Amino acid sequence: MKLSEQENMILGIGAGVLLASSMRIFVSGAYASLEKTFFYGATFPSALGIILFLIASFIVGKMQRKTGAIIVTAYAITSLTTDATEYIHLIAAFALPVALSLVKEVKVKYIILGLVMDLALRVLAVGGEPIDFIHTRILLVICILGASYVLWKEKGQLKSPGFGIYAFAALLNLGFIYPNAIMRYSGFETYYLLHFVGYSFVVTLAILISPYLAGNKFTPLLLIASVFTLFVPPFGIVGIPIALTSALALLKSVKKGRFGVIGALYFVIVSVLAIGAYVGRDIGIPFMEDHLEVLIFFSTVIYTLSSRPLVVERPNMREMGVPIAGMIIASLVVVSAFHVRPVDVETKDEIIVWSYNIHQGFAPYKGAFNGNELVKLLKTYSPDVMASQEVVGGMIGNGYQDVPVLLSAYFGYYYEYSPAVEGTYGVATFSRWPLEPIEERNLKSLGQARPAQKVKVLSNGFVLINVHMGLYPEERALQAEELLEMALKDPVAEIILGDTNAELHEKAIEILLMEYYDAFPERPPYTFNWGNVDIENIDYIMIKRGSALKVKDYGWLLDVEVSDHRPIYILMSEE
């Protein structure tokens, strides 16, 4: 049965959304699972998803289309019921090869419409992961089920995607289709919802004009040259959209390739190396740390070598109007419903200050995204200033969530973001009042990079340091000495707070307590708890000895399981 053009468009849009979503979920779930194995010895699902993905890449070309439709439907229904990526990624391991099979057979002009639709869902989720919020989850599932329905109608087998299509997917999944990732790769650490929405239209345009660049003999060179701009910040803000246009323009030429299993293995290797750019020293690939741009460049070269310029059919104005209308509607909704920039509020004599490690955008168990839960928590308790650690702004391992923009959009916060690596993972301070950045640095470290951030809250004039210290006692002691030197430099920090990873009896805490005192006369029972397997008291708020700041109350929220850490807080005023 031959599909109509309308059915082909539905299939292409669904395939584009499925491709982007299943890549995010597969990598996020695999990362969360392996992290749990690494830290806590959990044996399931661990690397099972990767094994299933390689198996699926081998058998996808032998699947009946109805089998593919069942897999896609299963992924959609599961995504509708839960965002626990450790489990969903086992289904995504099959859904992703099916999505790539559809990419191979569907016209490029329809696939790009699906990528724009996924971007519209990202805008509606205010920079969060679409399956983390019920409204975007439903819309995502509708798009995917549309593709499943069309796939079910047609007889025959799925086509086997070759190496080139997997190389294309690997390149996209390094952040090319995510506005926040591009902005942060390019060195833009602090921006707000209005900037995110505006730049999303730049990425949309880059996607939609790609067919007009297809067939040009200089497209491969343009792709490589534009990616090279990542080495010269901030020019990546212009270069990466051009690279995205070029990569999509070459997509048709890689559809006839073979060696899909090798391509799937390549996709896994690239994803692991990309995660290594953040935690390379902790997972045995220290050479990758802070070298994501090198990986992107070489991945671009490999994709370019597997492609050649071919003319593709261009979408007509009506076809382009669908995703553009979706982007416009999504943008109008979010700019009218959320804060497009920080909201000024009156200075208060007493303010609530939190320290909270938010665990890379993940809830503590099952790899569930925690953006929605974090929003609900802050709506309930409404801190005035929050120093957060493990804040992600566009990292491959957690679905490219933009937590700083998400929280600023919901609560009107000002924020200062200090990424430790690659512009997308570090510490952030959120405040109801403007912040003045004073200093940021990565502390000397044996493991992954550990950031410290010194900022001034302009309303009350106090200076704080937000820190995330290392995993090993000897490095924490060295970091405490460096942190103390940073804190005592003019202007002197009146508060040090954050995740020190150190218990009260450790040398690192002894060093800090030489000049600061613990704001908690009585320590919490714990501030970190992973399933009662690992329980620690490692988060602190410390006040400079002799400071005019007065702690009027203090506390903790032990029943909150949005992260593997617990929020701690003080109510303070100035004498």
Coordinates of C-alpha atoms in Angstrom, one line a residue:
M1 CA 0.0 0.0 0.0
K2 CA 1.5 3.3 -1.1
L3 CA 1.4 6.1 1.5
S4 CA 0.0 9.5 0.6
E5 CA 2.1 12.6 1.0
Q6 CA 0.1 13.5 4.1
E7 CA 0.9 10.1 5.6
N8 CA 4.5 10.5 4.7
M9 CA 4.6 13.8 6.4
I10 CA 3.0 12.3 9.6
L11 CA 5.5 9.5 9.5
G12 CA 8.4 11.9 9.0
I13 CA 7.4 14.3 11.8
G14 CA 6.9 11.4 14.1
A15 CA 10.2 9.9 13.1
G16 CA 12.0 13.2 13.8
V17 CA 10.5 13.5 17.2
L18 CA 11.1 9.9 18.0
L19 CA 14.8 10.2 16.9
A20 CA 15.5 13.2 19.1
S21 CA 13.6 11.8 22.1
S22 CA 14.9 8.2 21.9
M23 CA 18.5 9.5 21.7
R24 CA 18.1 11.6 24.8
I25 CA 16.3 8.9 26.8
F26 CA 18.7 6.1 25.7
V27 CA 21.8 8.0 26.6
S28 CA 20.3 9.5 29.8
G29 CA 19.1 6.1 31.0
A30 CA 22.3 4.3 30.2
Y31 CA 24.3 7.1 32.0
A32 CA 22.1 7.0 35.1
S33 CA 22.3 3.2 35.2
L34 CA 26.0 3.0 34.8
E35 CA 26.5 5.7 37.4
K36 CA 24.5 3.7 39.9
T37 CA 26.6 0.7 39.1
F38 CA 29.8 2.7 39.6
F39 CA 28.8 4.3 42.9
Y40 CA 26.5 1.7 44.5
G41 CA 27.2 -1.6 42.8
A42 CA 23.6 -1.9 41.4
T43 CA 23.7 -4.6 38.7
F44 CA 20.4 -3.8 37.0
P45 CA 19.9 -2.4 34.4
S46 CA 23.6 -1.3 34.2
A47 CA 24.9 -1.9 30.7
L48 CA 21.9 -3.9 29.6
G49 CA 20.5 -1.1 27.5
I50 CA 23.7 -0.8 25.5
I51 CA 23.6 -4.5 24.8
L52 CA 20.0 -4.3 23.7
F53 CA 20.8 -1.4 21.4
L54 CA 23.5 -3.3 19.6
I55 CA 21.2 -6.3 19.2
A56 CA 18.4 -4.1 17.9
S57 CA 20.7 -2.5 15.4
F58 CA 21.5 -6.0 14.0
I59 CA 17.9 -7.1 13.7
V60 CA 16.1 -3.9 12.8
G61 CA 16.4 -4.6 9.0
K62 CA 14.8 -8.0 9.5
M63 CA 11.8 -6.6 11.4
Q64 CA 8.3 -6.4 9.9
R65 CA 6.9 -2.9 9.9
K66 CA 4.2 -3.9 12.2
T67 CA 6.8 -5.0 14.7
G68 CA 8.4 -1.6 14.4
A69 CA 5.1 0.0 15.0
I70 CA 4.6 -2.0 18.2
I71 CA 8.0 -0.9 19.5
V72 CA 7.3 2.7 18.7
T73 CA 3.9 2.4 20.5
A74 CA 5.5 0.8 23.5
Y75 CA 8.0 3.6 23.7
A76 CA 5.2 6.2 23.5
I77 CA 3.0 4.6 26.1
T78 CA 5.9 4.1 28.5
S79 CA 7.0 7.7 28.0
L80 CA 3.4 8.7 28.8
T81 CA 3.4 6.8 32.1
T82 CA 6.9 7.5 33.5
D83 CA 10.1 9.4 33.0
A84 CA 12.3 6.8 34.8
T85 CA 15.0 6.7 32.1
E86 CA 16.7 3.6 33.6
Y87 CA 13.7 1.6 32.5
I88 CA 12.5 3.6 29.4
H89 CA 16.0 3.4 27.9
L90 CA 15.6 -0.3 27.6
I91 CA 12.7 0.3 25.2
A92 CA 14.5 3.3 23.6
A93 CA 17.3 0.8 22.8
F94 CA 14.9 -0.7 20.2
A95 CA 13.0 2.5 19.4
L96 CA 16.2 4.4 18.3
P97 CA 17.2 1.9 15.5
V98 CA 13.5 1.9 14.4
A99 CA 13.7 5.7 14.2
L100 CA 16.9 5.6 12.2
S101 CA 15.3 3.1 9.9
L102 CA 12.5 5.6 9.2
V103 CA 15.1 8.3 8.7
K104 CA 16.6 6.1 6.0
E105 CA 13.3 5.8 4.1
V106 CA 11.4 9.0 4.7
K107 CA 12.1 12.1 2.7
V108 CA 14.6 14.5 4.4
K109 CA 12.1 17.4 4.2
Y110 CA 9.7 15.5 6.5
I111 CA 12.4 14.4 9.0
I112 CA 13.5 18.0 9.5
L113 CA 9.9 19.0 10.3
G114 CA 10.0 16.4 13.1
L115 CA 13.2 17.9 14.5
V116 CA 11.6 21.3 14.5
M117 CA 8.5 19.9 16.3
D118 CA 10.8 18.4 18.9
L119 CA 12.4 21.8 19.4
A120 CA 9.0 23.3 19.9
L121 CA 8.3 20.8 22.6
R122 CA 11.6 21.8 24.3
V123 CA 10.5 25.4 24.2
L124 CA 7.1 24.5 25.7
A125 CA 9.0 22.6 28.5
V126 CA 10.9 25.9 29.1
G127 CA 14.3 24.2 28.5
G128 CA 13.4 21.1 30.4
E129 CA 13.0 17.5 29.1
P130 CA 9.6 17.1 27.4
I131 CA 8.7 13.8 29.1
D132 CA 9.2 15.5 32.5
F133 CA 6.1 17.7 32.1
I134 CA 2.7 16.3 31.4
H135 CA 1.6 18.8 28.7
T136 CA 4.7 18.3 26.6
R137 CA 4.7 14.6 27.3
I138 CA 1.2 14.3 25.8
L139 CA 2.1 16.2 22.7
L140 CA 5.3 14.2 22.2
V141 CA 3.4 11.0 22.5
I142 CA 0.8 12.2 20.0
C143 CA 3.5 12.9 17.4
I144 CA 5.1 9.5 18.0
L145 CA 1.8 7.6 17.9
G146 CA 1.0 9.2 14.6
A147 CA 4.2 7.7 13.1
S148 CA 3.3 4.4 14.7
Y149 CA -0.1 4.4 13.1
V150 CA 1.2 5.1 9.6
L151 CA 4.0 2.5 10.1
W152 CA 1.4 -0.2 11.1
K153 CA -0.7 0.5 7.9
E154 CA 2.2 -0.4 5.5
K155 CA 3.3 -4.0 4.8
G156 CA 6.9 -5.2 4.5
Q157 CA 10.1 -4.9 6.4
L158 CA 12.0 -2.0 7.9
K159 CA 15.1 -0.9 6.2
S160 CA 18.5 -1.3 7.9
P161 CA 20.2 2.0 8.6
G162 CA 23.8 2.0 7.7
F163 CA 26.9 3.5 9.3
G164 CA 26.3 7.0 7.9
I165 CA 22.9 7.4 9.5
Y166 CA 24.3 6.3 12.9
A167 CA 27.1 8.8 12.4
F168 CA 24.5 11.5 11.6
A169 CA 22.6 10.6 14.8
A170 CA 25.8 10.7 16.9
L171 CA 26.6 14.2 15.6
L172 CA 23.1 15.5 16.3
N173 CA 23.2 14.0 19.8
L174 CA 26.3 16.0 20.6
G175 CA 24.0 19.0 21.0
F176 CA 23.6 20.4 17.5
I177 CA 19.8 20.6 17.8
Y178 CA 19.6 22.1 21.3
P179 CA 19.8 25.9 21.5
N180 CA 21.0 25.9 25.2
A181 CA 23.8 23.5 24.4
I182 CA 25.0 25.7 21.5
M183 CA 24.8 28.8 23.6
R184 CA 26.7 27.3 26.5
Y185 CA 29.3 25.6 24.3
S186 CA 29.9 29.1 22.9
G187 CA 30.6 30.6 26.3
F188 CA 27.3 32.2 27.2
E189 CA 27.0 31.2 30.9
T190 CA 24.0 33.3 31.9
Y191 CA 21.0 34.1 29.8
Y192 CA 17.2 34.0 30.3
L193 CA 14.1 32.6 28.7
L194 CA 13.8 35.4 26.2
H195 CA 17.2 34.5 24.8
F196 CA 16.5 30.8 24.8
V197 CA 13.2 31.3 22.9
G198 CA 14.8 33.7 20.5
Y199 CA 17.8 31.5 19.7
S200 CA 15.4 28.5 19.3
F201 CA 14.1 30.3 16.2
V202 CA 17.7 30.6 14.9
V203 CA 18.1 26.8 15.3
T204 CA 14.6 26.3 13.6
L205 CA 15.7 28.4 10.6
A206 CA 19.0 26.4 10.4
I207 CA 17.0 23.2 10.3
L208 CA 14.4 24.3 7.7
I209 CA 16.8 25.8 5.2
S210 CA 19.0 22.7 5.1
P211 CA 17.4 21.3 1.8
Y212 CA 18.4 24.5 0.1
L213 CA 22.1 23.8 0.8
A214 CA 21.8 20.2 -0.3
G215 CA 23.7 19.3 -3.5
N216 CA 26.3 22.1 -3.1
K217 CA 29.8 20.6 -3.5
F218 CA 31.1 22.9 -0.8
T219 CA 28.7 21.7 1.9
P220 CA 31.1 19.2 3.4
L221 CA 33.8 21.8 3.7
L222 CA 31.3 24.3 5.2
L223 CA 30.3 21.7 7.8
I224 CA 33.8 21.1 9.0
A225 CA 34.7 24.8 8.9
S226 CA 31.6 25.9 10.9
V227 CA 32.3 23.2 13.6
F228 CA 35.8 24.6 14.0
T229 CA 34.2 27.8 15.4
L230 CA 33.7 25.9 18.7
F231 CA 37.5 26.3 19.2
V232 CA 37.0 30.1 19.0
P233 CA 34.3 31.1 21.5
P234 CA 31.9 32.9 21.1
F235 CA 31.8 32.2 17.3
G236 CA 30.1 28.8 17.9
I237 CA 26.9 30.7 18.4
V238 CA 27.0 31.4 14.6
G239 CA 29.0 28.4 13.5
I240 CA 27.0 25.5 15.0
P241 CA 23.7 26.5 13.3
I242 CA 25.5 26.6 10.0
A243 CA 27.0 23.2 10.8
L244 CA 23.5 21.9 11.6
T245 CA 22.2 23.1 8.3
S246 CA 25.2 21.5 6.5
A247 CA 24.8 18.1 8.3
L248 CA 21.1 17.9 7.4
A249 CA 21.9 18.9 3.8
L250 CA 24.1 15.8 3.6
L251 CA 21.6 13.4 5.2
K252 CA 20.2 12.0 2.0
S253 CA 23.6 10.8 0.8
V254 CA 24.2 8.6 3.8
K255 CA 21.0 6.7 3.5
K256 CA 22.4 3.9 1.2
G257 CA 25.3 2.9 3.4
R258 CA 25.8 -0.4 5.2
F259 CA 27.5 -1.6 8.4
G260 CA 24.7 -0.5 10.7
V261 CA 26.0 -2.6 13.7
I262 CA 29.4 -0.9 13.4
G263 CA 27.5 2.4 13.2
A264 CA 25.6 1.6 16.4
L265 CA 28.8 0.7 18.2
Y266 CA 30.2 4.0 16.9
F267 CA 27.2 5.9 18.4
V268 CA 27.8 4.3 21.8
I269 CA 31.5 5.1 21.7
V270 CA 30.8 8.7 20.8
S271 CA 28.2 9.0 23.6
V272 CA 30.6 7.5 26.1
L273 CA 33.4 9.8 25.1
A274 CA 31.0 12.8 25.3
I275 CA 30.2 11.9 28.9
G276 CA 33.9 11.5 29.5
A277 CA 34.2 15.2 28.6
Y278 CA 32.5 15.8 32.0
V279 CA 33.7 12.9 34.2
G280 CA 36.6 11.5 32.2
R281 CA 38.9 11.1 35.2
D282 CA 36.2 9.2 37.1
I283 CA 35.5 6.7 34.4
G284 CA 39.0 6.0 33.1
I285 CA 39.2 8.3 30.1
P286 CA 40.9 11.4 31.6
F287 CA 42.1 12.4 28.1
M288 CA 38.5 13.4 27.2
E289 CA 37.8 15.8 30.1
D290 CA 37.0 19.3 28.8
H291 CA 37.6 18.2 25.2
L292 CA 34.1 17.9 23.9
E293 CA 34.8 20.3 21.0
V294 CA 37.6 17.9 19.8
L295 CA 35.1 15.0 19.8
I296 CA 32.5 17.1 17.9
F297 CA 35.1 18.0 15.3
F298 CA 36.3 14.5 14.7
S299 CA 32.7 13.2 14.7
T300 CA 32.0 15.8 12.1
V301 CA 34.9 14.7 9.9
I302 CA 33.8 11.0 10.1
Y303 CA 30.2 12.0 9.1
T304 CA 31.5 14.1 6.3
L305 CA 33.7 11.3 4.9
S306 CA 30.6 9.0 4.8
S307 CA 28.5 11.5 2.9
R308 CA 28.5 13.4 -0.4
P309 CA 26.4 16.3 -1.7
L310 CA 23.0 15.3 -3.2
V311 CA 20.0 17.4 -4.1
V312 CA 17.0 16.8 -1.9
E313 CA 13.3 17.7 -2.3
R314 CA 12.5 21.0 -0.6
P315 CA 9.4 21.4 1.6
N316 CA 6.8 23.7 0.2
M317 CA 5.5 26.7 2.2
R318 CA 2.5 24.8 3.5
E319 CA 4.7 22.0 4.8
M320 CA 7.1 24.4 6.4
G321 CA 4.2 26.3 7.9
V322 CA 3.3 23.4 10.3
P323 CA 6.5 23.4 12.4
I324 CA 6.9 27.2 12.2
A325 CA 3.4 27.6 13.5
G326 CA 4.2 25.1 16.2
M327 CA 7.3 27.1 17.2
I328 CA 5.4 30.4 17.2
I329 CA 2.5 29.0 19.3
A330 CA 5.0 27.4 21.7
S331 CA 6.9 30.6 22.0
L332 CA 3.8 32.8 22.6
V333 CA 2.6 30.4 25.3
V334 CA 5.9 30.4 27.3
V335 CA 6.6 34.1 27.0
S336 CA 3.1 34.9 28.2
A337 CA 3.0 32.2 31.0
F338 CA 6.6 32.5 32.4
H339 CA 9.2 35.1 33.3
V340 CA 11.2 36.0 30.2
R341 CA 13.7 37.9 32.4
P342 CA 14.4 38.2 36.2
V343 CA 11.7 39.9 38.3
D344 CA 12.8 42.7 40.7
V345 CA 11.5 42.4 44.2
E346 CA 11.9 44.6 47.3
T347 CA 14.8 44.0 49.6
K348 CA 13.9 42.0 52.7
D349 CA 15.4 42.3 56.2
E350 CA 15.2 38.5 56.7
I351 CA 16.1 36.2 53.8
I352 CA 16.0 32.4 53.4
V353 CA 19.2 30.9 52.0
W354 CA 19.4 27.4 50.7
S355 CA 22.2 25.0 49.8
Y356 CA 21.0 22.2 47.5
N357 CA 22.8 19.8 45.3
I358 CA 20.2 19.0 42.6
H359 CA 22.0 15.9 41.1
Q360 CA 22.4 16.7 37.5
G361 CA 18.7 17.1 36.8
F362 CA 18.0 13.5 38.0
A363 CA 15.9 12.2 40.9
P364 CA 17.9 9.9 43.1
Y365 CA 16.5 6.6 41.8
K366 CA 15.5 5.1 38.4
G367 CA 17.1 8.0 36.4
A368 CA 13.9 10.1 36.5
F369 CA 14.2 13.7 35.5
N370 CA 13.7 16.1 38.4
G371 CA 13.0 19.4 36.7
N372 CA 9.2 19.2 37.4
E373 CA 9.7 18.0 40.9
L374 CA 12.2 20.8 41.6
V375 CA 9.7 23.4 40.4
K376 CA 7.1 22.0 42.7
L377 CA 9.5 22.0 45.7
L378 CA 10.5 25.6 45.1
K379 CA 6.9 26.7 44.7
T380 CA 6.2 25.2 48.2
Y381 CA 9.2 26.6 50.1
S382 CA 10.2 29.7 48.0
P383 CA 13.9 30.3 49.0
D384 CA 15.2 33.8 48.4
V385 CA 18.7 32.7 47.6
M386 CA 19.7 29.2 46.6
A387 CA 23.2 27.9 46.0
S388 CA 23.0 24.7 43.9
Q389 CA 25.5 22.2 42.8
E390 CA 25.5 19.7 39.9
V391 CA 23.5 22.1 37.9
V392 CA 23.2 21.2 34.2
G393 CA 22.6 23.6 31.4
G394 CA 22.8 21.4 28.3
M395 CA 24.7 18.1 29.0
I396 CA 24.4 15.0 27.0
G397 CA 24.0 12.7 30.0
N398 CA 20.7 14.2 31.2
G399 CA 18.7 15.0 28.1
Y400 CA 20.2 18.5 27.6
Q401 CA 18.0 20.0 30.3
D402 CA 18.6 23.7 31.0
V403 CA 17.9 23.9 34.7
P404 CA 19.1 27.6 35.1
V405 CA 16.7 28.8 32.5
L406 CA 13.9 26.5 33.8
L407 CA 14.1 27.9 37.4
S408 CA 14.6 31.5 36.3
A409 CA 11.5 31.2 34.0
Y410 CA 9.3 29.8 36.7
F411 CA 10.4 32.0 39.6
G412 CA 11.9 35.1 38.1
Y413 CA 15.3 34.4 39.6
Y414 CA 18.5 36.1 38.7
Y415 CA 21.3 33.6 38.5
E416 CA 25.0 33.2 38.0
Y417 CA 26.2 30.0 36.5
S418 CA 29.7 28.7 36.8
P419 CA 30.2 25.6 34.7
A420 CA 33.1 23.4 35.7
V421 CA 33.4 21.8 32.2
E422 CA 32.1 22.4 28.7
G423 CA 29.9 25.3 29.8
T424 CA 27.1 22.9 30.8
Y425 CA 27.8 21.4 34.3
G426 CA 28.7 23.2 37.5
V427 CA 27.3 25.3 40.3
A428 CA 24.7 28.1 40.1
T429 CA 23.4 30.7 42.5
F430 CA 19.8 31.7 42.2
S431 CA 18.6 34.9 43.8
R432 CA 15.5 37.2 43.9
W433 CA 17.9 40.1 43.6
P434 CA 20.6 40.9 41.1
L435 CA 24.0 39.2 41.5
E436 CA 27.4 40.5 40.9
P437 CA 30.0 37.8 39.9
I438 CA 33.3 38.2 41.6
E439 CA 35.3 35.1 40.9
E440 CA 34.9 31.6 39.6
R441 CA 37.4 28.8 39.4
N442 CA 37.9 25.1 39.3
L443 CA 39.6 23.9 42.5
K444 CA 42.6 21.6 42.2
S445 CA 41.2 18.2 41.8
L446 CA 42.2 14.5 41.5
G447 CA 38.8 13.5 40.0
Q448 CA 36.3 15.4 38.0
A449 CA 36.5 19.2 37.9
R450 CA 35.2 20.9 41.1
P451 CA 33.9 24.5 40.8
A452 CA 33.7 27.3 43.3
Q453 CA 31.8 30.5 42.6
K454 CA 32.0 33.8 44.5
V455 CA 29.1 36.2 44.0
K456 CA 27.6 39.3 45.7
V457 CA 23.9 39.6 46.4
L458 CA 23.4 43.3 45.6
S459 CA 20.2 43.9 47.7
N460 CA 21.8 43.1 51.0
G461 CA 25.4 43.4 49.9
F462 CA 26.6 40.1 51.3
V463 CA 29.1 37.9 49.5
L464 CA 28.9 34.1 49.3
I465 CA 30.9 31.3 47.9
N466 CA 29.0 28.3 46.3
V467 CA 31.2 25.2 46.1
H468 CA 31.2 21.6 45.1
M469 CA 34.2 19.7 46.5
G470 CA 35.8 16.4 45.5
L471 CA 35.3 12.7 46.3
Y472 CA 38.6 12.0 48.0
P473 CA 39.6 13.3 51.5
E474 CA 43.1 14.3 50.5
E475 CA 41.8 16.5 47.6
R476 CA 39.1 18.0 49.8
A477 CA 41.8 19.1 52.3
L478 CA 43.7 20.8 49.5
Q479 CA 40.5 22.3 48.1
A480 CA 39.5 23.7 51.5
E481 CA 42.8 25.6 51.7
E482 CA 42.3 27.0 48.2
L483 CA 38.7 27.8 49.0
L484 CA 39.7 29.7 52.2
E485 CA 42.2 31.7 50.3
M486 CA 39.5 32.6 47.7
A487 CA 37.0 33.4 50.5
L488 CA 39.3 35.8 52.4
K489 CA 40.3 37.8 49.4
D490 CA 38.6 41.2 49.2
P491 CA 35.7 41.3 49.2
V492 CA 35.6 38.8 51.9
A493 CA 32.9 36.1 51.6
E494 CA 30.5 36.2 54.6
I495 CA 29.0 32.8 53.7
I496 CA 30.5 29.6 52.3
L497 CA 27.9 27.0 51.4
G498 CA 27.5 23.9 49.2
D499 CA 28.3 20.2 48.9
T500 CA 31.7 19.6 50.4
N501 CA 31.4 15.8 50.3
A502 CA 33.1 16.0 53.7
E503 CA 31.9 14.8 57.1
L504 CA 32.3 17.1 60.1
H505 CA 35.4 15.4 61.5
E506 CA 37.4 15.7 58.3
K507 CA 40.4 17.8 57.8
A508 CA 38.7 19.9 55.0
I509 CA 36.0 21.0 57.4
E510 CA 38.5 21.7 60.2
I511 CA 40.3 24.0 57.8
L512 CA 37.2 25.9 56.9
L513 CA 36.1 26.2 60.5
M514 CA 39.3 28.1 61.3
E515 CA 37.7 31.2 59.8
Y516 CA 34.0 30.3 59.6
Y517 CA 31.4 28.7 61.9
D518 CA 28.8 26.1 61.1
A519 CA 25.4 27.9 60.9
F520 CA 23.8 24.7 62.3
P521 CA 24.3 24.4 66.1
E522 CA 22.7 21.0 65.6
R523 CA 23.7 19.1 62.5
P524 CA 21.0 17.4 60.4
P525 CA 20.8 13.6 60.7
Y526 CA 22.1 13.5 57.2
T527 CA 22.1 15.7 54.1
F528 CA 22.8 12.9 51.5
N529 CA 20.9 9.6 51.4
W530 CA 20.8 7.2 48.5
G531 CA 18.2 4.5 49.3
N532 CA 19.6 4.1 52.9
V533 CA 22.6 2.5 51.3
D534 CA 24.9 5.5 51.5
I535 CA 24.0 8.1 54.2
E536 CA 26.3 11.1 54.7
N537 CA 26.3 14.5 56.4
I538 CA 28.2 16.6 53.8
D539 CA 26.3 19.8 52.9
Y540 CA 27.0 23.0 54.9
I541 CA 26.2 26.6 55.3
M542 CA 29.1 28.4 57.1
I543 CA 29.2 32.0 58.3
K544 CA 32.4 34.2 58.6
R545 CA 33.5 34.6 62.2
G546 CA 32.8 38.2 63.3
S547 CA 30.3 38.8 60.5
A548 CA 27.3 41.0 61.0
L549 CA 25.0 38.3 59.6
K550 CA 22.8 36.7 62.2
V551 CA 21.3 33.2 61.8
K552 CA 17.7 33.4 63.2
D553 CA 16.6 29.9 62.2
Y554 CA 18.0 26.9 60.4
G555 CA 16.7 23.6 59.2
W556 CA 16.6 20.8 56.6
L557 CA 14.0 18.9 54.6
L558 CA 14.7 15.2 55.1
D559 CA 11.5 14.0 53.4
V560 CA 12.3 15.7 50.1
E561 CA 13.6 13.2 47.5
V562 CA 13.9 15.4 44.5
S563 CA 17.7 14.8 44.5
D564 CA 20.0 12.4 46.3
H565 CA 20.9 15.4 48.6
R566 CA 18.5 17.1 51.0
P567 CA 18.0 20.9 51.0
I568 CA 19.4 22.7 54.0
Y569 CA 18.6 26.3 54.8
I570 CA 19.0 29.3 57.1
L571 CA 16.9 32.3 57.9
M572 CA 19.3 35.2 58.3
S573 CA 19.4 38.9 58.9
E574 CA 22.0 41.6 59.4
E575 CA 22.6 43.0 62.8

